[in-house]
Amino acid sequence: MIATRGNRPSSFIVDGGHALEGTIAVGGAKNSVLKILAASVLYEKPLTITNVPLIEDVFRMIELLEHAGATVERVGEHEFRIDASGIRNHELHPEIAKCFRGSIVLVAPLLVRLGRVTFPHPGGCVIGARPIDLFLKGWISMGARVTKGPEEYDISLTAPRGTEYMFRHISVTGTEALMLTAVVAHGTTILMNAACEPEIPHLAEFLNQSGARIEGAGTHTIKITGTGGTLLQPPAPFSVLPDRIEAASFLLLGAALGKNITITDCVPDHVRSLIEVLREAGVSVHIAGTSMVVRKPKMLRSISVRTHEYPGFVTDFQAPFAVLMTQAHGQSTIFETIFDGRFHYIEDLNRMGAHITIHNPHRIAVEGPTALRGREIESPDLRAGLGFVLAALIADGRSTINTIYFIDRGYECIDARLRSLGAFIERV
Ligand code: EPU
């Protein structure tokens, strides 16, 4: 079992009000690596994944894989070798699966390998209703039988068959899960109204390098020609794409506090929607290949946004963006269209001095600029937790951020990396 960091001390002490300067590199994408790790079950021979971020959700996925019978070995700083030849356990470890939403994606390749999977409702950040009806309907249309007990789902699917499936609405993990089942199905699958997030064509690229036949990933219509039951052949070591949400978090940090912050190892195109919004707000963002340079403007203007599926303004940027808007001149409205419970952080932010009104579960108005004051806060979820780190770095005085497991779920050693930019942040 990989040693996890879950038992580490669990608060950040942050002394705010200091400008940040320097270079920060973006790591591999959480929402990509989780799906690639899950996909490793489709291989009987070992494969190697590089640029794997050392984050809690990755450790949890590795624990799930090991519980299912795979062997996972860390062979380099950010490099893992997975051998799924021993997969035999059809029960997803319930306590671990409940920790993170990405666990549902593992159901897909396990179904292919074992013909049956039992699993609890997947957990993850509490950001609104997160049903799995779209997954279940998809698997049923491929021939699955689904039984729902009080504690778990039990799905049987032998020899999945190709299908034409229209997502009632767009789902990222739903698209990925059905893709993973369809690649080895009998016949052709067409996924309509599929998600287009960059992690999806990246997963398709990984699978296609292994003998899968996926066309159209990155568009709303994906065609998958199944292998008819044949498992995949490992590609050359595959590097996980840079985390666009981490890149965006660093852009927002630079816009709030940067003298000059250089963000390296990223794909600027993946955060285009945020760059455009920041530029309209008066922030200078300079792009050079896989790097971006960002700095705090003399005067930050307020700007309203509406979250949207990719390539629109990403829901995961919403909380740290609201924090930035507390420093902007004027009122900005933020309309959250994807999730209905993603404003849990507002009350604490207002206690720090922000003036934010919640109009309804989908809309807030931020009045700025307001001075923020350090205080003790609980991290409510991953992205809001990062928003609180940003708020604490902006605030006058000392803040204590508790329950930072949520932040460690998606950001590798964020404290040490921020210290390298001159931030005063300690893990206690
Ligand atoms: N939905 C359904 N039924 C389903 C599935 C989804 O109604 O069966 C609804 C959801 O309730 C939501 C909407 O569809 O209102 C979109 O949800 P989606 O399924 O796209 O989200 P997800 O796949 O659960 C992934 C990321 C999230 C990210 C969203 C949106 C992973 C593991 N998670 O979640 O990332 O916010 O897409 O882009 O890939 C994060 O990294 O902090 C995070 C929450």
Tab-separated table of C-alpha atoms and ligand atoms in Angstrom:
chain	number	residue	atom	x	y	z
A	1	MET	CA	0.000	0.000	0.000
A	2	ILE	CA	1.322	3.450	-0.892
A	3	ALA	CA	1.962	5.578	2.196
A	4	THR	CA	-0.566	8.378	2.266
A	5	ARG	CA	-0.292	11.740	3.860
A	6	GLY	CA	-3.734	11.581	5.435
A	7	ASN	CA	-2.249	11.414	8.916
A	8	ARG	CA	-0.227	14.598	8.518
A	9	PRO	CA	-1.022	17.719	10.548
A	10	SER	CA	-3.989	19.449	9.138
A	11	SER	CA	-3.882	23.248	9.192
A	12	PHE	CA	-2.179	26.039	7.327
A	13	ILE	CA	-1.067	29.159	9.170
A	14	VAL	CA	-0.885	32.030	6.706
A	15	ASP	CA	0.460	35.538	7.283
A	16	GLY	CA	-1.094	37.632	4.545
A	17	GLY	CA	-0.505	40.950	2.863
A	18	HIS	CA	2.792	40.165	1.138
A	19	ALA	CA	3.484	40.427	-2.578
A	20	LEU	CA	4.555	37.235	-4.340
A	21	GLU	CA	7.231	36.860	-6.960
A	22	GLY	CA	9.015	34.056	-8.796
A	23	THR	CA	8.356	30.948	-10.827
A	24	ILE	CA	5.927	28.131	-10.127
A	25	ALA	CA	5.496	24.967	-12.188
A	26	VAL	CA	2.142	23.305	-12.834
A	27	GLY	CA	1.873	19.591	-12.004
A	28	GLY	CA	-0.034	16.800	-13.704
A	29	ALA	CA	-3.818	17.140	-13.807
A	30	LYS	CA	-5.815	15.507	-11.027
A	31	ASN	CA	-8.886	15.096	-13.205
A	32	SER	CA	-6.804	13.417	-15.886
A	33	VAL	CA	-4.564	11.115	-13.887
A	34	LEU	CA	-7.485	9.634	-11.939
A	35	LYS	CA	-9.076	8.460	-15.189
A	36	ILE	CA	-5.794	7.177	-16.655
A	37	LEU	CA	-5.133	5.237	-13.440
A	38	ALA	CA	-8.632	3.768	-13.692
A	39	ALA	CA	-8.030	2.900	-17.352
A	40	SER	CA	-4.974	0.831	-16.357
A	41	VAL	CA	-7.430	-1.950	-15.464
A	42	LEU	CA	-8.017	-2.418	-19.208
A	43	TYR	CA	-4.470	-3.786	-19.579
A	44	GLU	CA	-3.126	-7.184	-18.582
A	45	LYS	CA	0.482	-6.042	-18.991
A	46	PRO	CA	2.133	-3.374	-16.804
A	47	LEU	CA	2.139	0.223	-17.947
A	48	THR	CA	3.949	3.360	-16.822
A	49	ILE	CA	2.447	6.783	-16.188
A	50	THR	CA	4.607	9.859	-15.690
A	51	ASN	CA	3.914	13.397	-14.406
A	52	VAL	CA	1.629	11.917	-11.738
A	53	PRO	CA	0.794	14.531	-9.083
A	54	LEU	CA	1.369	13.348	-5.494
A	55	ILE	CA	-2.053	14.310	-4.184
A	56	GLU	CA	-4.498	12.621	-1.845
A	57	ASP	CA	-7.027	11.690	-4.563
A	58	VAL	CA	-4.276	9.880	-6.468
A	59	PHE	CA	-3.315	7.966	-3.309
A	60	ARG	CA	-6.980	7.039	-2.822
A	61	MET	CA	-7.283	5.813	-6.448
A	62	ILE	CA	-4.116	3.741	-6.012
A	63	GLU	CA	-5.572	2.210	-2.842
A	64	LEU	CA	-8.738	1.318	-4.772
A	65	LEU	CA	-6.692	-0.285	-7.547
A	66	GLU	CA	-4.661	-2.281	-5.024
A	67	HIS	CA	-7.825	-3.392	-3.256
A	68	ALA	CA	-9.127	-4.632	-6.620
A	69	GLY	CA	-5.962	-6.711	-7.094
A	70	ALA	CA	-3.578	-4.455	-9.058
A	71	THR	CA	0.036	-3.830	-8.079
A	72	VAL	CA	1.135	-0.196	-8.102
A	73	GLU	CA	4.743	0.825	-7.731
A	74	ARG	CA	6.263	4.271	-7.545
A	75	VAL	CA	9.268	4.068	-9.874
A	76	GLY	CA	10.285	7.736	-10.029
A	77	GLU	CA	9.503	11.080	-8.408
A	78	HIS	CA	6.223	11.396	-10.342
A	79	GLU	CA	6.244	8.071	-12.146
A	80	PHE	CA	4.143	4.981	-11.375
A	81	ARG	CA	4.025	1.487	-12.819
A	82	ILE	CA	0.689	-0.307	-12.677
A	83	ASP	CA	0.232	-4.016	-13.169
A	84	ALA	CA	-3.456	-4.891	-13.380
A	85	SER	CA	-2.947	-8.563	-14.316
A	86	GLY	CA	-4.134	-9.620	-10.834
A	87	ILE	CA	-7.468	-7.774	-10.882
A	88	ARG	CA	-10.003	-10.091	-9.209
A	89	ASN	CA	-12.056	-8.167	-6.624
A	90	HIS	CA	-15.357	-6.818	-7.916
A	91	GLU	CA	-16.078	-4.789	-4.747
A	92	LEU	CA	-14.855	-1.216	-4.804
A	93	HIS	CA	-13.545	-0.535	-1.301
A	94	PRO	CA	-16.582	1.377	0.073
A	95	GLU	CA	-14.810	3.662	2.550
A	96	ILE	CA	-12.232	4.746	-0.010
A	97	ALA	CA	-14.680	5.052	-2.920
A	98	LYS	CA	-16.824	7.362	-0.793
A	99	CYS	CA	-13.864	9.761	-0.462
A	100	PHE	CA	-13.826	11.024	-4.047
A	101	ARG	CA	-16.038	11.322	-7.088
A	102	GLY	CA	-13.377	10.029	-9.486
A	103	SER	CA	-13.865	6.547	-7.955
A	104	ILE	CA	-16.940	5.999	-10.147
A	105	VAL	CA	-14.767	5.969	-13.253
A	106	LEU	CA	-13.041	2.805	-11.988
A	107	VAL	CA	-16.379	0.962	-12.174
A	108	ALA	CA	-16.208	1.058	-15.987
A	109	PRO	CA	-12.979	-0.915	-16.582
A	110	LEU	CA	-13.744	-3.251	-13.660
A	111	LEU	CA	-17.036	-4.121	-15.327
A	112	VAL	CA	-15.127	-4.963	-18.481
A	113	ARG	CA	-12.601	-7.136	-16.625
A	114	LEU	CA	-14.890	-8.873	-14.112
A	115	GLY	CA	-18.431	-8.560	-15.504
A	116	ARG	CA	-19.701	-7.347	-12.143
A	117	VAL	CA	-18.944	-4.446	-9.776
A	118	THR	CA	-20.401	-3.385	-6.440
A	119	PHE	CA	-19.735	0.129	-5.219
A	120	PRO	CA	-21.198	2.815	-2.969
A	121	HIS	CA	-22.468	6.159	-4.183
A	122	PRO	CA	-19.227	8.003	-4.950
A	123	GLY	CA	-18.298	10.822	-2.591
A	124	GLY	CA	-16.138	13.854	-3.269
A	125	CYS	CA	-16.506	17.563	-2.713
A	126	VAL	CA	-19.893	18.602	-1.350
A	127	ILE	CA	-20.772	21.094	-4.062
A	128	GLY	CA	-24.366	20.131	-4.781
A	129	ALA	CA	-26.271	17.074	-5.954
A	130	ARG	CA	-23.967	14.676	-7.720
A	131	PRO	CA	-26.174	11.866	-9.051
A	132	ILE	CA	-24.912	8.979	-11.210
A	133	ASP	CA	-28.071	8.387	-13.255
A	134	LEU	CA	-26.297	9.243	-16.518
A	135	PHE	CA	-23.656	6.567	-15.909
A	136	LEU	CA	-26.218	3.935	-14.995
A	137	LYS	CA	-28.379	4.638	-18.059
A	138	GLY	CA	-25.297	4.454	-20.246
A	139	TRP	CA	-24.238	1.074	-18.858
A	140	ILE	CA	-27.807	-0.229	-19.092
A	141	SER	CA	-27.866	0.730	-22.779
A	142	MET	CA	-24.710	-1.399	-23.174
A	143	GLY	CA	-26.516	-4.374	-21.639
A	144	ALA	CA	-25.931	-3.936	-17.885
A	145	ARG	CA	-28.254	-5.001	-15.067
A	146	VAL	CA	-28.263	-2.568	-12.171
A	147	THR	CA	-29.468	-3.342	-8.645
A	148	LYS	CA	-29.515	-0.592	-6.055
A	149	GLY	CA	-29.330	-1.685	-2.422
A	150	PRO	CA	-29.456	0.553	0.647
A	151	GLU	CA	-25.663	0.941	0.745
A	152	GLU	CA	-24.423	0.058	-2.700
A	153	TYR	CA	-25.006	-0.419	-6.393
A	154	ASP	CA	-24.478	-3.842	-7.922
A	155	ILE	CA	-23.936	-3.858	-11.683
A	156	SER	CA	-23.517	-6.867	-13.925
A	157	LEU	CA	-22.379	-6.472	-17.497
A	158	THR	CA	-20.942	-9.332	-19.500
A	159	ALA	CA	-19.768	-8.573	-23.016
A	160	PRO	CA	-20.831	-4.911	-23.240
A	161	ARG	CA	-22.318	-4.039	-26.608
A	162	GLY	CA	-21.925	-0.830	-28.579
A	163	THR	CA	-24.692	1.720	-28.161
A	164	GLU	CA	-25.912	5.150	-29.221
A	165	TYR	CA	-26.148	7.216	-26.089
A	166	MET	CA	-27.300	10.800	-25.690
A	167	PHE	CA	-26.253	12.448	-22.416
A	168	ARG	CA	-29.297	14.277	-21.077
A	169	HIS	CA	-26.791	16.849	-19.960
A	170	ILE	CA	-23.069	17.085	-20.172
A	171	SER	CA	-21.047	15.056	-17.661
A	172	VAL	CA	-17.255	14.900	-17.561
A	173	THR	CA	-16.805	11.687	-15.566
A	174	GLY	CA	-19.908	10.232	-17.263
A	175	THR	CA	-18.292	10.688	-20.680
A	176	GLU	CA	-15.009	9.202	-19.457
A	177	ALA	CA	-16.644	6.197	-17.789
A	178	LEU	CA	-18.713	5.259	-20.835
A	179	MET	CA	-15.683	5.728	-23.071
A	180	LEU	CA	-13.749	3.259	-20.909
A	181	THR	CA	-16.481	0.652	-21.198
A	182	ALA	CA	-17.033	1.215	-24.911
A	183	VAL	CA	-13.390	0.781	-25.988
A	184	VAL	CA	-13.532	-2.983	-25.451
A	185	ALA	CA	-17.254	-3.435	-26.202
A	186	HIS	CA	-18.651	-5.457	-29.095
A	187	GLY	CA	-19.612	-2.998	-31.817
A	188	THR	CA	-19.566	0.758	-32.156
A	189	THR	CA	-20.637	3.307	-29.565
A	190	ILE	CA	-21.653	6.877	-30.316
A	191	LEU	CA	-21.684	9.217	-27.326
A	192	MET	CA	-23.719	12.357	-28.028
A	193	ASN	CA	-23.672	15.581	-26.016
A	194	ALA	CA	-20.365	14.343	-24.612
A	195	ALA	CA	-18.140	16.572	-22.483
A	196	CYS	CA	-15.235	18.344	-24.232
A	197	GLU	CA	-12.882	19.048	-21.304
A	198	PRO	CA	-9.196	18.647	-22.327
A	199	GLU	CA	-8.870	15.609	-20.050
A	200	ILE	CA	-11.203	13.719	-22.408
A	201	PRO	CA	-9.169	13.937	-25.656
A	202	HIS	CA	-6.115	13.266	-23.488
A	203	LEU	CA	-7.672	10.032	-22.187
A	204	ALA	CA	-8.636	9.134	-25.761
A	205	GLU	CA	-5.039	9.748	-26.891
A	206	PHE	CA	-3.781	7.419	-24.155
A	207	LEU	CA	-6.277	4.714	-25.124
A	208	ASN	CA	-5.704	5.142	-28.860
A	209	GLN	CA	-1.959	4.654	-28.309
A	210	SER	CA	-2.941	1.303	-26.814
A	211	GLY	CA	-5.031	-0.038	-29.672
A	212	ALA	CA	-8.382	1.626	-28.929
A	213	ARG	CA	-10.274	3.374	-31.741
A	214	ILE	CA	-11.814	6.604	-30.505
A	215	GLU	CA	-12.705	9.453	-32.831
A	216	GLY	CA	-14.084	12.879	-32.022
A	217	ALA	CA	-12.946	13.148	-28.391
A	218	GLY	CA	-12.855	16.846	-27.541
A	219	THR	CA	-16.095	17.402	-29.484
A	220	HIS	CA	-19.663	16.700	-28.389
A	221	THR	CA	-19.871	13.501	-30.484
A	222	ILE	CA	-17.467	10.671	-29.792
A	223	LYS	CA	-17.331	7.487	-31.859
A	224	ILE	CA	-15.742	4.434	-30.277
A	225	THR	CA	-15.173	1.255	-32.228
A	226	GLY	CA	-14.953	-1.492	-29.618
A	227	THR	CA	-12.238	-4.147	-29.689
A	228	GLY	CA	-14.835	-6.871	-29.124
A	229	GLY	CA	-13.464	-7.921	-25.759
A	230	THR	CA	-9.729	-7.692	-26.462
A	231	LEU	CA	-7.834	-5.872	-23.723
A	232	LEU	CA	-5.439	-3.034	-24.572
A	233	GLN	CA	-1.660	-3.076	-25.116
A	234	PRO	CA	0.403	-0.709	-22.937
A	235	PRO	CA	1.692	2.365	-24.768
A	236	ALA	CA	5.135	3.903	-24.162
A	237	PRO	CA	5.310	5.669	-20.760
A	238	PHE	CA	2.490	8.200	-20.889
A	239	SER	CA	2.762	11.683	-19.406
A	240	VAL	CA	-0.284	13.211	-17.701
A	241	LEU	CA	-1.238	16.593	-19.120
A	242	PRO	CA	-0.714	19.758	-17.010
A	243	ASP	CA	-3.449	20.649	-14.542
A	244	ARG	CA	-5.431	23.552	-15.995
A	245	ILE	CA	-7.187	24.202	-12.695
A	246	GLU	CA	-3.850	24.514	-10.924
A	247	ALA	CA	-2.629	26.851	-13.704
A	248	ALA	CA	-5.780	28.939	-13.249
A	249	SER	CA	-5.284	29.023	-9.471
A	250	PHE	CA	-1.774	30.418	-9.994
A	251	LEU	CA	-3.086	33.009	-12.474
A	252	LEU	CA	-5.578	34.192	-9.869
A	253	LEU	CA	-2.837	34.296	-7.250
A	254	GLY	CA	-0.682	36.396	-9.574
A	255	ALA	CA	-3.583	38.740	-10.369
A	256	ALA	CA	-4.167	39.306	-6.635
A	257	LEU	CA	-0.615	39.449	-5.317
A	258	GLY	CA	1.957	39.024	-8.059
A	259	LYS	CA	4.827	41.394	-8.650
A	260	ASN	CA	5.634	39.066	-11.487
A	261	ILE	CA	4.751	35.413	-11.321
A	262	THR	CA	5.879	33.045	-14.041
A	263	ILE	CA	3.768	29.915	-14.367
A	264	THR	CA	5.578	27.174	-16.264
A	265	ASP	CA	4.707	23.713	-17.643
A	266	CYS	CA	1.128	24.617	-18.510
A	267	VAL	CA	-1.138	24.727	-21.566
A	268	PRO	CA	-2.293	28.375	-21.729
A	269	ASP	CA	-5.017	27.470	-24.228
A	270	HIS	CA	-6.712	25.347	-21.549
A	271	VAL	CA	-7.254	28.432	-19.366
A	272	ARG	CA	-8.161	30.791	-22.209
A	273	SER	CA	-11.557	31.663	-20.710
A	274	LEU	CA	-9.907	32.859	-17.498
A	275	ILE	CA	-7.133	34.740	-19.305
A	276	GLU	CA	-9.723	36.718	-21.300
A	277	VAL	CA	-11.677	37.574	-18.146
A	278	LEU	CA	-8.521	38.610	-16.275
A	279	ARG	CA	-7.390	40.813	-19.142
A	280	GLU	CA	-10.782	42.550	-19.158
A	281	ALA	CA	-10.355	43.111	-15.439
A	282	GLY	CA	-7.066	44.887	-16.160
A	283	VAL	CA	-4.615	42.064	-15.400
A	284	SER	CA	-1.593	41.607	-17.633
A	285	VAL	CA	-1.132	37.999	-18.701
A	286	HIS	CA	1.752	37.336	-21.053
A	287	ILE	CA	1.863	33.972	-22.803
A	288	ALA	CA	5.085	32.425	-24.099
A	289	GLY	CA	4.763	28.809	-25.220
A	290	THR	CA	4.041	26.700	-22.143
A	291	SER	CA	4.573	29.588	-19.711
A	292	MET	CA	2.510	32.555	-18.579
A	293	VAL	CA	3.610	35.667	-16.730
A	294	VAL	CA	1.009	37.440	-14.613
A	295	ARG	CA	1.120	40.460	-12.348
A	296	LYS	CA	-1.261	42.385	-10.136
A	297	PRO	CA	-2.641	45.482	-11.916
A	298	LYS	CA	-2.614	48.995	-10.421
A	299	MET	CA	-6.398	48.889	-10.431
A	300	LEU	CA	-8.422	45.715	-10.723
A	301	ARG	CA	-11.840	46.137	-12.391
A	302	SER	CA	-14.823	44.009	-11.424
A	303	ILE	CA	-16.177	41.674	-14.048
A	304	SER	CA	-19.138	39.289	-14.080
A	305	VAL	CA	-18.852	35.647	-15.108
A	306	ARG	CA	-21.085	32.682	-15.707
A	307	THR	CA	-19.620	29.200	-15.293
A	308	HIS	CA	-19.964	26.900	-18.248
A	309	GLU	CA	-18.722	23.586	-19.582
A	310	TYR	CA	-15.304	23.768	-21.272
A	311	PRO	CA	-14.195	25.900	-23.077
A	312	GLY	CA	-16.361	28.306	-21.071
A	313	PHE	CA	-15.534	29.729	-17.649
A	314	VAL	CA	-14.800	26.640	-15.539
A	315	THR	CA	-16.808	26.015	-12.351
A	316	ASP	CA	-13.603	24.997	-10.570
A	317	PHE	CA	-12.235	28.557	-10.964
A	318	GLN	CA	-15.350	30.066	-9.401
A	319	ALA	CA	-14.365	30.247	-5.704
A	320	PRO	CA	-10.826	31.650	-6.104
A	321	PHE	CA	-12.214	34.045	-8.728
A	322	ALA	CA	-14.796	35.357	-6.244
A	323	VAL	CA	-11.934	35.943	-3.797
A	324	LEU	CA	-10.093	37.954	-6.441
A	325	MET	CA	-13.233	39.991	-7.125
A	326	THR	CA	-13.288	41.119	-3.480
A	327	GLN	CA	-10.237	43.188	-4.492
A	328	ALA	CA	-11.800	44.622	-7.686
A	329	HIS	CA	-13.483	48.008	-8.052
A	330	GLY	CA	-17.243	47.683	-8.513
A	331	GLN	CA	-19.766	44.870	-8.390
A	332	SER	CA	-19.311	41.531	-10.053
A	333	THR	CA	-21.986	38.906	-10.412
A	334	ILE	CA	-21.024	35.261	-10.458
A	335	PHE	CA	-23.525	32.825	-11.913
A	336	GLU	CA	-22.745	29.163	-11.128
A	337	THR	CA	-24.531	27.025	-13.701
A	338	ILE	CA	-22.944	23.582	-13.169
A	339	PHE	CA	-23.436	22.809	-9.468
A	340	ASP	CA	-26.118	23.947	-7.026
A	341	GLY	CA	-24.067	23.919	-3.810
A	342	ARG	CA	-20.826	25.646	-4.601
A	343	PHE	CA	-21.214	28.800	-2.467
A	344	HIS	CA	-20.503	27.244	0.976
A	345	TYR	CA	-17.413	29.384	1.345
A	346	ILE	CA	-19.147	32.775	1.124
A	347	GLU	CA	-20.102	33.083	4.772
A	348	ASP	CA	-16.498	32.642	5.932
A	349	LEU	CA	-15.251	35.007	3.260
A	350	ASN	CA	-17.702	37.632	4.478
A	351	ARG	CA	-16.422	37.084	8.024
A	352	MET	CA	-12.988	37.946	6.666
A	353	GLY	CA	-14.392	41.269	5.456
A	354	ALA	CA	-15.793	40.533	1.999
A	355	HIS	CA	-19.164	41.985	0.913
A	356	ILE	CA	-20.804	39.156	-0.944
A	357	THR	CA	-24.556	38.639	-1.263
A	358	ILE	CA	-25.969	35.222	-2.083
A	359	HIS	CA	-29.041	35.818	-4.256
A	360	ASN	CA	-29.809	32.115	-4.724
A	361	PRO	CA	-27.860	28.814	-4.908
A	362	HIS	CA	-26.585	29.837	-8.333
A	363	ARG	CA	-25.893	33.569	-8.110
A	364	ILE	CA	-23.791	35.854	-5.939
A	365	ALA	CA	-22.810	39.515	-6.124
A	366	VAL	CA	-19.366	40.603	-4.925
A	367	GLU	CA	-18.827	44.252	-3.951
A	368	GLY	CA	-15.272	45.474	-4.077
A	369	PRO	CA	-12.748	46.414	-3.156
A	370	THR	CA	-12.845	45.290	0.466
A	371	ALA	CA	-9.962	44.777	2.862
A	372	LEU	CA	-9.772	41.191	4.111
A	373	ARG	CA	-8.735	40.328	7.676
A	374	GLY	CA	-7.054	37.106	8.730
A	375	ARG	CA	-9.111	34.660	10.811
A	376	GLU	CA	-9.689	30.953	11.438
A	377	ILE	CA	-11.562	29.172	8.644
A	378	GLU	CA	-12.469	25.625	7.647
A	379	SER	CA	-11.735	24.500	4.137
A	380	PRO	CA	-15.165	23.328	2.857
A	381	ASP	CA	-13.971	21.653	-0.356
A	382	LEU	CA	-10.979	21.489	-2.650
A	383	ARG	CA	-11.441	24.578	-4.821
A	384	ALA	CA	-12.995	26.754	-2.122
A	385	GLY	CA	-10.099	25.630	0.088
A	386	LEU	CA	-7.683	27.021	-2.457
A	387	GLY	CA	-9.840	30.159	-2.549
A	388	PHE	CA	-9.307	30.468	1.208
A	389	VAL	CA	-5.539	30.139	0.784
A	390	LEU	CA	-5.749	33.014	-1.679
A	391	ALA	CA	-7.956	35.046	0.672
A	392	ALA	CA	-5.558	34.417	3.565
A	393	LEU	CA	-2.576	35.512	1.472
A	394	ILE	CA	-4.418	38.742	0.559
A	395	ALA	CA	-5.691	39.418	4.095
A	396	ASP	CA	-4.047	41.555	6.719
A	397	GLY	CA	-2.857	39.490	9.643
A	398	ARG	CA	-2.816	35.800	10.383
A	399	SER	CA	-5.277	33.159	9.201
A	400	THR	CA	-5.583	29.540	10.185
A	401	ILE	CA	-7.091	27.268	7.548
A	402	ASN	CA	-8.292	23.940	8.945
A	403	THR	CA	-9.315	20.676	7.254
A	404	ILE	CA	-6.644	21.112	4.607
A	405	TYR	CA	-6.989	17.462	3.597
A	406	PHE	CA	-9.440	18.886	1.055
A	407	ILE	CA	-6.719	21.074	-0.437
A	408	ASP	CA	-4.186	18.220	-0.401
A	409	ARG	CA	-6.700	16.195	-2.397
A	410	GLY	CA	-5.861	18.232	-5.476
A	411	TYR	CA	-2.748	20.380	-4.933
A	412	GLU	CA	0.643	18.771	-4.318
A	413	CYS	CA	2.593	20.422	-1.459
A	414	ILE	CA	0.904	23.742	-2.126
A	415	ASP	CA	2.447	25.272	1.011
A	416	ALA	CA	6.058	24.615	-0.040
A	417	ARG	CA	5.387	25.787	-3.580
A	418	LEU	CA	3.797	29.020	-2.383
A	419	ARG	CA	6.693	29.610	0.013
A	420	SER	CA	9.007	29.537	-2.999
A	421	LEU	CA	7.103	32.623	-4.240
A	422	GLY	CA	7.657	34.415	-0.925
A	423	ALA	CA	4.382	33.454	0.794
A	424	PHE	CA	4.255	33.030	4.560
A	425	ILE	CA	2.410	29.753	4.878
A	426	GLU	CA	3.197	26.897	7.237
A	427	ARG	CA	1.629	23.497	7.732
A	428	VAL	CA	1.073	22.776	11.417
B	1	EPU	N1	-24.899	15.038	-13.339
B	1	EPU	C1	-26.106	14.377	-13.309
B	1	EPU	N2	-26.122	13.022	-13.418
B	1	EPU	C2	-24.975	12.299	-13.561
B	1	EPU	C3	-23.740	12.978	-13.612
B	1	EPU	C4	-23.723	14.353	-13.493
B	1	EPU	O1	-27.151	15.004	-13.161
B	1	EPU	O2	-25.063	11.060	-13.673
B	1	EPU	C5	-24.883	16.513	-13.213
B	1	EPU	C6	-24.137	16.992	-11.957
B	1	EPU	O3	-24.983	16.972	-10.838
B	1	EPU	C7	-23.718	18.384	-12.360
B	1	EPU	C8	-23.490	18.262	-13.880
B	1	EPU	O4	-24.109	17.042	-14.277
B	1	EPU	O5	-24.753	19.286	-12.122
B	1	EPU	C9	-22.046	18.213	-14.293
B	1	EPU	O6	-21.379	17.253	-13.539
B	1	EPU	P1	-20.193	16.375	-14.124
B	1	EPU	O7	-20.629	14.951	-14.139
B	1	EPU	O8	-19.664	16.954	-15.383
B	1	EPU	O9	-19.103	16.574	-12.986
B	1	EPU	P2	-18.168	15.455	-12.475
B	1	EPU	O10	-17.765	14.605	-13.613
B	1	EPU	O11	-18.728	14.838	-11.255
B	1	EPU	C10	-15.902	16.656	-12.963
B	1	EPU	C11	-14.716	17.037	-12.131
B	1	EPU	C12	-15.080	18.214	-11.243
B	1	EPU	C13	-15.546	19.374	-12.106
B	1	EPU	C14	-16.712	18.911	-13.004
B	1	EPU	C15	-17.166	19.975	-13.969
B	1	EPU	C16	-13.591	14.928	-11.829
B	1	EPU	C17	-13.189	13.838	-10.905
B	1	EPU	N3	-14.319	15.902	-11.318
B	1	EPU	O12	-16.910	16.303	-12.015
B	1	EPU	O13	-13.896	18.580	-10.564
B	1	EPU	O14	-15.950	20.430	-11.299
B	1	EPU	O15	-16.323	17.755	-13.756
B	1	EPU	O16	-16.142	20.307	-14.832
B	1	EPU	O17	-13.215	14.915	-12.994
B	1	EPU	C18	-12.595	19.329	-8.755
B	1	EPU	O18	-11.607	18.956	-9.385
B	1	EPU	O19	-12.523	20.003	-7.684
B	1	EPU	C19	-13.936	18.979	-9.253
B	1	EPU	C20	-15.022	19.086	-8.513
